[in-house]
Coordinates of C-alpha atoms in Angstrom, one line a residue:
M1 CA -17.3 -39.8 10.7
S2 CA -16.4 -40.0 14.7
D3 CA -14.7 -37.6 17.5
S4 CA -11.3 -37.3 18.1
Y5 CA -10.1 -36.6 21.5
L6 CA -7.1 -35.4 23.7
Y7 CA -6.2 -38.2 25.4
A8 CA -3.2 -37.3 27.4
A9 CA -0.6 -34.0 27.4
A10 CA 2.9 -33.4 28.2
R11 CA 5.9 -30.4 27.9
T12 CA 9.3 -29.4 28.6
P13 CA 10.0 -27.7 30.6
F14 CA 10.4 -24.1 28.8
G15 CA 14.0 -22.0 28.6
K16 CA 15.3 -18.6 28.1
F17 CA 17.7 -18.3 24.3
S18 CA 20.8 -19.5 25.7
G19 CA 19.2 -20.3 29.2
A20 CA 18.6 -23.6 30.1
L21 CA 18.4 -26.6 27.4
A22 CA 20.5 -23.9 25.6
E23 CA 23.0 -27.7 25.3
V24 CA 20.4 -30.0 24.5
R25 CA 19.5 -30.2 20.4
P26 CA 15.5 -29.6 19.4
D27 CA 15.4 -33.6 18.8
D28 CA 16.3 -34.4 22.0
L29 CA 14.0 -31.6 23.7
A30 CA 10.9 -33.4 21.2
A31 CA 12.2 -36.9 22.1
V32 CA 11.8 -36.2 25.9
A33 CA 8.1 -34.6 25.0
V34 CA 7.1 -37.5 22.9
T35 CA 8.3 -40.1 25.9
G36 CA 6.1 -37.5 28.5
A37 CA 3.4 -38.2 27.4
L38 CA 3.2 -41.9 26.7
A39 CA 4.3 -41.6 30.2
K40 CA 0.8 -41.0 31.0
T41 CA -1.0 -44.0 28.8
P42 CA 1.6 -46.8 30.0
G43 CA -1.4 -49.0 29.3
L44 CA -1.0 -48.2 25.4
D45 CA 1.9 -50.2 23.1
P46 CA 3.9 -47.1 21.3
A47 CA 3.2 -50.1 18.6
E48 CA -0.5 -48.8 17.9
I49 CA 0.4 -45.4 17.3
D50 CA -0.5 -44.8 13.9
D51 CA 1.2 -41.8 13.1
V52 CA 3.0 -38.2 14.4
V53 CA 2.7 -35.3 13.0
W54 CA 5.0 -33.1 14.1
G55 CA 5.4 -29.0 14.6
N56 CA 8.1 -27.0 13.6
A57 CA 8.8 -23.5 12.4
N58 CA 12.8 -23.5 11.3
G59 CA 13.9 -27.0 10.4
A60 CA 17.6 -25.3 9.1
G61 CA 19.3 -27.5 11.5
E62 CA 19.3 -29.8 14.5
D63 CA 16.0 -29.8 13.6
N64 CA 16.4 -31.4 9.8
R65 CA 14.9 -34.2 8.5
N66 CA 11.9 -34.6 9.2
V67 CA 12.3 -34.0 13.0
G68 CA 9.6 -36.0 13.9
R69 CA 10.5 -38.2 12.4
M70 CA 13.8 -38.2 14.3
A71 CA 12.1 -37.7 18.1
V72 CA 10.5 -41.4 17.6
L73 CA 13.2 -42.9 16.5
L74 CA 14.9 -41.2 19.7
A75 CA 12.6 -41.8 22.4
G76 CA 12.8 -45.8 21.6
L77 CA 9.7 -46.0 19.8
P78 CA 9.2 -49.2 17.0
T79 CA 10.7 -48.1 13.9
S80 CA 6.8 -49.7 12.4
V81 CA 6.1 -45.9 13.6
P82 CA 5.7 -43.1 11.1
A83 CA 6.2 -39.3 11.6
T84 CA 5.1 -35.9 9.5
T85 CA 6.5 -33.0 10.1
V86 CA 4.7 -29.8 9.2
N87 CA 4.7 -26.2 9.0
R88 CA 2.7 -23.1 9.9
L89 CA 5.4 -21.3 11.6
C90 CA 4.3 -20.8 15.5
G91 CA 1.1 -22.5 14.9
S92 CA 2.8 -25.5 13.7
S93 CA 1.7 -27.7 16.9
L94 CA -1.7 -26.8 16.8
D95 CA -1.8 -27.4 12.9
A96 CA -0.1 -30.7 14.4
A97 CA -3.7 -31.3 16.1
V98 CA -6.0 -30.5 14.1
I99 CA -4.1 -32.6 11.2
A100 CA -4.4 -35.2 13.9
S101 CA -8.1 -35.2 14.0
R102 CA -9.2 -34.5 11.0
A103 CA -7.1 -37.7 9.8
I104 CA -9.3 -40.0 13.2
E105 CA -12.9 -38.7 12.5
T106 CA -12.3 -39.9 9.0
G107 CA -11.5 -43.2 10.4
D108 CA -8.1 -42.9 8.7
V109 CA -5.9 -43.5 11.7
D110 CA -6.9 -44.0 15.2
I111 CA -4.4 -42.7 17.1
V112 CA -2.1 -39.9 16.6
L113 CA 1.1 -38.8 18.3
T114 CA 0.7 -34.6 18.1
G115 CA 3.5 -31.6 19.1
G116 CA 6.3 -29.7 18.4
V117 CA 9.3 -28.3 19.1
E118 CA 11.9 -25.7 19.4
S119 CA 15.4 -24.3 20.6
M120 CA 15.9 -21.0 19.3
T121 CA 19.0 -20.8 21.1
R122 CA 20.4 -23.6 18.2
A123 CA 19.1 -22.4 15.0
P124 CA 21.8 -21.8 12.8
W125 CA 22.9 -19.0 10.6
V126 CA 22.6 -19.9 6.6
L127 CA 24.7 -18.9 3.4
P128 CA 22.5 -18.5 0.3
K129 CA 24.3 -20.2 -2.3
P130 CA 24.6 -19.2 -4.8
S131 CA 23.7 -19.2 -8.3
R132 CA 27.0 -19.3 -10.3
A133 CA 30.6 -21.0 -8.6
F134 CA 33.3 -18.4 -6.4
P135 CA 30.8 -15.3 -5.8
A136 CA 33.6 -12.0 -5.6
A137 CA 31.7 -10.4 -3.3
D138 CA 31.4 -11.5 0.4
V139 CA 28.7 -13.0 1.8
T140 CA 26.3 -12.3 4.4
A141 CA 25.3 -15.3 6.9
V142 CA 21.6 -14.8 8.2
S143 CA 19.9 -16.0 11.2
T144 CA 17.2 -18.6 11.5
T145 CA 16.0 -17.6 14.8
L146 CA 13.0 -15.6 14.6
G147 CA 10.9 -13.5 11.6
W148 CA 11.9 -13.0 8.1
R149 CA 15.2 -14.0 6.4
L150 CA 15.9 -14.0 2.7
V151 CA 13.4 -12.0 1.7
N152 CA 12.1 -12.7 -1.5
Q153 CA 12.7 -8.8 -2.7
R154 CA 9.3 -9.1 -5.3
M155 CA 7.5 -9.1 -1.4
P156 CA 5.8 -5.9 -1.0
K157 CA 7.4 -3.7 1.6
E158 CA 4.8 -2.7 4.9
W159 CA 4.6 -7.3 4.6
T160 CA 8.1 -7.8 5.6
V161 CA 8.4 -5.2 8.1
S162 CA 9.7 -7.1 11.4
L163 CA 7.7 -9.2 14.1
G164 CA 8.2 -5.8 15.9
E165 CA 7.3 -3.3 13.9
A166 CA 4.5 -5.5 12.7
N167 CA 2.7 -5.3 16.2
E168 CA 3.9 -1.3 17.2
Q169 CA 2.1 -1.6 13.8
L170 CA -1.3 -2.9 15.7
G171 CA -1.1 -0.8 18.6
E172 CA -1.7 2.5 16.4
R173 CA -3.9 0.6 15.4
F174 CA -6.1 0.2 17.9
T175 CA -5.3 2.8 20.5
I176 CA -3.8 0.2 23.2
A177 CA -1.4 1.4 25.3
R178 CA 1.9 1.3 26.3
E179 CA 1.0 1.3 30.3
R180 CA -2.4 -1.0 28.9
Q181 CA 0.4 -3.8 27.7
D182 CA 3.1 -3.9 30.7
A183 CA 0.5 -4.7 33.1
F184 CA -0.7 -7.9 31.4
A185 CA 3.1 -9.0 31.2
A186 CA 2.7 -8.7 34.8
R187 CA -0.3 -10.4 35.0
S188 CA 1.5 -13.3 33.1
H189 CA 4.2 -13.6 35.0
N190 CA 2.2 -13.9 38.3
L191 CA -0.4 -16.4 37.4
A192 CA 2.5 -18.4 36.1
D193 CA 4.3 -18.0 39.5
D194 CA 0.7 -19.0 41.2
A195 CA 0.3 -21.2 38.9
W196 CA 3.8 -22.9 39.2
N197 CA 3.2 -22.5 43.3
A198 CA 0.4 -23.9 43.3
G199 CA 1.2 -27.4 41.5
F200 CA -1.2 -26.7 38.3
Y201 CA 1.6 -27.9 35.5
D202 CA 2.8 -30.6 37.9
D203 CA 1.6 -33.0 36.2
L204 CA 2.0 -31.6 32.8
V205 CA 5.6 -30.5 33.0
V206 CA 8.9 -33.4 32.2
P207 CA 12.3 -32.9 33.6
V208 CA 14.8 -31.9 31.2
V209 CA 18.0 -33.3 32.1
T210 CA 20.8 -31.2 29.9
D211 CA 24.9 -33.1 30.2
R212 CA 26.3 -35.9 31.4
K213 CA 26.4 -34.3 35.1
G214 CA 22.6 -35.3 35.5
T215 CA 21.5 -31.3 35.6
T216 CA 17.7 -31.2 35.3
V217 CA 15.1 -28.5 34.3
T218 CA 11.8 -28.5 35.9
R219 CA 10.3 -25.5 35.9
D220 CA 9.4 -22.3 33.4
E221 CA 13.1 -20.4 33.4
G222 CA 11.1 -16.9 31.8
I223 CA 8.8 -16.0 35.0
R224 CA 9.8 -12.9 37.0
P225 CA 7.6 -13.0 40.2
G226 CA 6.8 -10.1 41.3
S227 CA 6.1 -8.2 38.3
T228 CA 4.7 -5.4 38.5
A229 CA 3.9 -2.6 35.2
E230 CA 5.7 -0.2 37.7
K231 CA 8.5 -1.9 36.6
L232 CA 8.2 -3.4 32.8
A233 CA 7.7 0.6 32.1
G234 CA 11.3 0.9 32.7
L235 CA 12.2 -0.4 30.3
K236 CA 13.1 0.4 27.3
P237 CA 11.5 0.8 23.4
V238 CA 12.7 -2.1 21.1
F239 CA 12.0 -2.3 17.8
R240 CA 11.3 2.4 17.4
P241 CA 12.5 4.5 20.1
D242 CA 9.3 6.5 21.0
G243 CA 8.1 2.8 20.6
V244 CA 5.9 1.1 23.1
I245 CA 7.2 -2.5 23.1
T246 CA 9.6 -3.9 25.1
A247 CA 11.7 -7.2 26.1
G248 CA 9.0 -6.9 28.9
N249 CA 5.9 -7.1 27.6
A250 CA 6.6 -9.5 24.2
S251 CA 7.7 -13.4 23.9
P252 CA 11.5 -14.6 24.7
L253 CA 12.9 -16.4 22.2
S254 CA 12.9 -19.8 23.8
D255 CA 14.0 -23.8 23.7
G256 CA 11.2 -26.6 24.7
A257 CA 9.1 -29.3 22.9
S258 CA 5.3 -30.0 23.2
A259 CA 3.1 -33.1 22.9
V260 CA -0.2 -33.8 23.0
L261 CA -2.1 -37.9 22.6
L262 CA -4.8 -38.0 19.8
G263 CA -7.1 -40.3 18.8
S264 CA -10.9 -41.8 18.3
G265 CA -12.9 -42.9 21.1
E266 CA -13.1 -45.9 20.3
A267 CA -9.6 -46.4 21.4
A268 CA -9.2 -45.5 25.0
A269 CA -9.5 -49.6 25.3
R270 CA -6.4 -49.3 23.8
I271 CA -4.8 -46.5 24.9
G272 CA -5.9 -47.3 28.6
T273 CA -7.1 -44.2 29.9
D274 CA -10.8 -42.3 29.3
P275 CA -10.0 -38.7 27.0
V276 CA -9.7 -35.9 28.9
A277 CA -11.4 -33.5 25.8
R278 CA -13.0 -33.7 22.7
I279 CA -11.6 -31.0 19.6
A280 CA -15.6 -30.1 18.5
G281 CA -13.9 -27.0 16.6
R282 CA -11.3 -25.9 14.7
G283 CA -10.4 -22.8 13.0
V284 CA -7.8 -20.5 10.7
S285 CA -8.0 -17.5 9.5
A286 CA -5.6 -15.1 7.6
L287 CA -5.1 -11.4 7.4
D288 CA -2.3 -9.6 5.7
P289 CA 1.1 -10.6 6.5
Q290 CA 1.8 -7.6 8.9
M291 CA -1.0 -7.1 10.6
F292 CA -1.1 -11.6 12.1
G293 CA -1.6 -9.9 15.9
Y294 CA -4.8 -9.4 14.8
A295 CA -5.4 -12.6 12.8
P296 CA -6.5 -14.6 15.8
V297 CA -9.5 -13.2 16.7
E298 CA -11.8 -14.4 13.3
A299 CA -9.7 -17.9 13.7
A300 CA -11.7 -18.0 17.0
N301 CA -15.2 -17.1 15.9
R302 CA -14.6 -19.7 13.6
A303 CA -13.9 -21.9 15.5
L304 CA -17.0 -21.7 17.8
K305 CA -18.9 -22.0 15.0
G306 CA -17.8 -25.0 13.9
A307 CA -18.3 -25.9 17.7
G308 CA -22.2 -24.4 17.1
I309 CA -21.6 -23.0 20.9
T310 CA -20.8 -18.7 21.5
W311 CA -18.2 -17.0 23.5
S312 CA -20.8 -17.1 26.4
D313 CA -20.2 -20.7 26.7
V314 CA -17.1 -20.3 26.6
S315 CA -14.9 -20.6 30.0
A316 CA -11.1 -21.1 29.8
V317 CA -8.4 -19.3 26.4
E318 CA -5.5 -20.0 25.7
L319 CA -4.2 -17.0 24.0
N320 CA -0.6 -17.5 22.7
E321 CA 1.1 -14.3 23.7
A322 CA 3.4 -13.7 21.9
F323 CA 3.2 -9.4 22.5
A324 CA 1.2 -8.5 24.8
V325 CA -0.2 -5.7 22.2
Q326 CA -1.6 -8.1 20.0
S327 CA -3.6 -10.2 22.9
L328 CA -5.0 -7.9 24.2
A329 CA -6.3 -6.6 20.7
C330 CA -7.6 -10.0 20.4
V331 CA -9.6 -9.8 24.0
D332 CA -11.2 -7.0 23.2
A333 CA -12.0 -7.7 19.7
W334 CA -14.2 -11.2 21.1
D335 CA -17.4 -11.1 23.9
V336 CA -15.0 -12.6 26.7
D337 CA -13.8 -12.3 29.9
P338 CA -10.1 -10.9 30.2
E339 CA -10.0 -12.7 33.6
I340 CA -10.5 -16.4 32.3
V341 CA -7.8 -15.6 29.4
N342 CA -4.2 -17.2 30.9
A343 CA -5.8 -17.9 34.5
K344 CA -2.4 -20.5 34.6
G345 CA 0.0 -17.5 32.7
G346 CA 1.0 -17.2 29.2
A347 CA 3.9 -16.9 26.9
I348 CA 5.2 -13.4 28.2
A349 CA 6.4 -15.5 31.1
L350 CA 6.5 -19.2 29.9
G351 CA 8.3 -18.3 26.8
H352 CA 7.5 -19.1 23.2
P353 CA 9.1 -21.9 22.1
L354 CA 7.6 -21.6 18.4
G355 CA 7.0 -25.2 17.0
A356 CA 5.8 -26.0 20.6
S357 CA 3.2 -23.1 21.9
G358 CA 0.6 -24.5 19.8
G359 CA 0.7 -28.0 21.5
R360 CA 1.5 -26.4 25.7
L361 CA -2.2 -24.2 24.3
L362 CA -3.6 -27.3 24.2
G363 CA -2.3 -29.1 26.7
T364 CA -2.6 -26.2 29.1
L365 CA -5.9 -25.7 28.1
A366 CA -7.4 -29.5 28.2
H367 CA -5.9 -29.8 31.7
R368 CA -7.2 -26.0 33.6
L369 CA -10.9 -27.6 32.1
K370 CA -10.5 -30.9 33.4
E371 CA -9.1 -29.5 37.1
S372 CA -12.2 -26.8 37.3
G373 CA -14.2 -29.2 35.8
Q374 CA -16.0 -26.4 33.2
R375 CA -17.7 -27.2 30.1
W376 CA -16.3 -25.4 26.7
G377 CA -12.8 -24.1 25.7
V378 CA -10.6 -22.3 23.0
A379 CA -6.7 -22.3 22.0
A380 CA -5.7 -19.9 19.8
I381 CA -2.7 -18.8 18.5
C382 CA -1.2 -16.3 16.0
I383 CA 1.1 -17.4 13.3
G384 CA 3.5 -15.2 11.3
V385 CA 3.3 -14.1 7.7
G386 CA -0.8 -14.0 8.5
Q387 CA -2.1 -16.8 10.2
A388 CA -3.6 -17.4 13.4
L389 CA -5.1 -20.4 14.2
A390 CA -7.9 -22.1 17.2
V391 CA -9.7 -24.9 18.6
V392 CA -12.1 -26.0 20.0
L393 CA -12.3 -27.6 23.4
E394 CA -14.8 -29.9 24.7
N395 CA -14.9 -31.0 28.0
V396 CA -15.5 -34.7 29.0
S397 CA -13.1 -35.9 32.1
G398 CA -15.9 -36.4 34.5
D399 CA -18.4 -34.1 35.0
N400 CA -18.8 -30.9 33.8
R401 CA -20.7 -27.5 35.0

């Protein structure tokens, strides 16, 4: 068994629903991320890539027909580079990295490009195909943007509540007040704005040209500089009249793509650069579907165990902020300083294009460790229908402390 390493990461800016990236197809977004990641390793001949593992949560529209393979072809890579697309909903691109790291460690492959994409704006409406021709009744088109659709009636009702209602229940269970959620969300926006202004994301985010006029998107669209808990307190609850979850303390619907290049230690010469971080531990967990927001707790603990470390060793955490309430529930359950969690902003500000978010977390975490020189970090993400994934990274970019 050999080790697997992260060599490079890149992502597009994340756009708001029906926003700056609305005119860009998801397969084109994916191709931009592929090109951006490979631009960081100009010494690598793309023909040397053994496989591409790509994440996508929808797959019902322009991202159909194996969008990973579409990204490879649209990015101009040799047709000899294979690709597959995996779907673990919000965790798809982190799952892609997990799958690739295992393949590298077993010796099946040496260099794998991973990542993921989602255009929630362009997710289509779908019609169920009737079991017999020419039904007389009306047929309803169902949005594939987010959440349950075409639900199997054998599923228990408590499992198929909306994502928002599930997190209202989570807030009740752990007594997490609206005020804490709004403060957490405001922190996310302000840290994201600070990180952009300080140049942290300049090396991670590649621009997207959106039209023939050359209109270019360079920055995440959803960040609200100067956010405060007091401002967010004025927003109305979305899922319950007396609820605590609002548009301000939940991640927005988003469009974007991310890419992460992984390889063995021996592949460094062919890649043409030294690795940034080692994949040191992995964890997957599952709970009742409506408890999905809390599932990262055990996934991260399992990843730490696999890496042979504890929370006291961890210097940086990237936890996907699907909702402020579930993020707070996870942080409360971990023996970790909240200040090291999402120190460059999180999904509430940056956005959460489902299939791309795991790759964003991994790239941001590796970049944080490289910047700080610290050794250990954790990336974790909750996944609809009761699952979660986590990865531990060890900084190998230089002298760590």
